[in-house]
Amino acid sequence: MKFVCLVVLLLACVYGHPWYANLIPNGDNLPNPCKPGERWHGVGHTNPSGGLARNKFGLDLKAANFTWTKELCEKDSDGDGSSNGEELGDPNCTWKQGEKPYRTTDITHPGINPKDPTFDCDKLEP
């Protein structure tokens, strides 16, 4: 029984919390900038599967109490020149949880800037 509890706790630490995807527009539709055609499930983390360190967007989302606010929407967490809202399909910052986002195509990652010279897809955890 102790082993089962340990495994469950370890899995909770390693994998992101999928319900966070519902807290932001297109949170379940985020493309992986390192692997075209695949999804980045851990939107707020440096690991595509979630868990481990938070990326800049994840830190900003935490600072906003895990709430999609106008301030978080207008912020450019990854410094790529596009606001988080523009990247997530909510350019007017009007999305509310449970609603369909303004745009569901051409979504980009708000916490990963692939043009940043310090970003390296090869160094990401699988």
PDB file of C-alpha atoms in Angstrom, residues 8-22 27 40-55 58 125-126:
ATOM      1  CA  VAL A   8       0.760   8.180  -7.073  1.00  0.00           C
ATOM      2  CA  LEU A   9       2.635  11.009  -5.373  1.00  0.00           C
ATOM      3  CA  LEU A  10       5.552  10.725  -7.785  1.00  0.00           C
ATOM      4  CA  LEU A  11       3.259  10.799 -10.803  1.00  0.00           C
ATOM      5  CA  ALA A  12       1.528  13.898  -9.440  1.00  0.00           C
ATOM      6  CA  CYS A  13       4.918  15.595  -9.142  1.00  0.00           C
ATOM      7  CA  VAL A  14       6.174  14.581 -12.567  1.00  0.00           C
ATOM      8  CA  TYR A  15       3.108  15.355 -14.670  1.00  0.00           C
ATOM      9  CA  GLY A  16       1.369  18.706 -14.911  1.00  0.00           C
ATOM     10  CA  HIS A  17      -2.134  19.290 -13.757  1.00  0.00           C
ATOM     11  CA  PRO A  18      -4.343  18.878 -16.835  1.00  0.00           C
ATOM     12  CA  TRP A  19      -7.187  20.877 -15.300  1.00  0.00           C
ATOM     13  CA  TYR A  20      -5.041  24.021 -15.598  1.00  0.00           C
ATOM     14  CA  ALA A  21      -5.580  23.779 -19.356  1.00  0.00           C
ATOM     15  CA  ASN A  22      -9.220  24.738 -18.740  1.00  0.00           C
ATOM     16  CA  GLY A  27      -5.122  25.434 -23.042  1.00  0.00           C
ATOM     17  CA  TRP A  40       2.382  20.768 -25.324  1.00  0.00           C
ATOM     18  CA  HIS A  41       0.255  19.476 -22.454  1.00  0.00           C
ATOM     19  CA  GLY A  42       2.132  21.206 -19.622  1.00  0.00           C
ATOM     20  CA  VAL A  43       1.427  24.768 -20.753  1.00  0.00           C
ATOM     21  CA  GLY A  44       3.014  26.356 -17.686  1.00  0.00           C
ATOM     22  CA  HIS A  45       6.067  24.118 -17.607  1.00  0.00           C
ATOM     23  CA  THR A  46       9.370  23.762 -19.417  1.00  0.00           C
ATOM     24  CA  ASN A  47       8.508  20.097 -20.001  1.00  0.00           C
ATOM     25  CA  PRO A  48       5.883  19.361 -22.707  1.00  0.00           C
ATOM     26  CA  SER A  49       4.248  16.739 -20.460  1.00  0.00           C
ATOM     27  CA  GLY A  50       4.087  19.111 -17.501  1.00  0.00           C
ATOM     28  CA  GLY A  51       5.767  18.966 -14.146  1.00  0.00           C
ATOM     29  CA  LEU A  52       9.283  20.044 -13.284  1.00  0.00           C
ATOM     30  CA  ALA A  53      10.178  23.725 -13.675  1.00  0.00           C
ATOM     31  CA  ARG A  54       7.668  26.381 -14.702  1.00  0.00           C
ATOM     32  CA  ASN A  55       8.244  28.448 -17.814  1.00  0.00           C
ATOM     33  CA  GLY A  58       3.604  29.350 -15.793  1.00  0.00           C
ATOM     34  CA  GLU A 125      12.839  16.610 -20.764  1.00  0.00           C
ATOM     35  CA  PRO A 126      10.840  13.993 -22.735  1.00  0.00           C
TER      36      PRO A 126
END
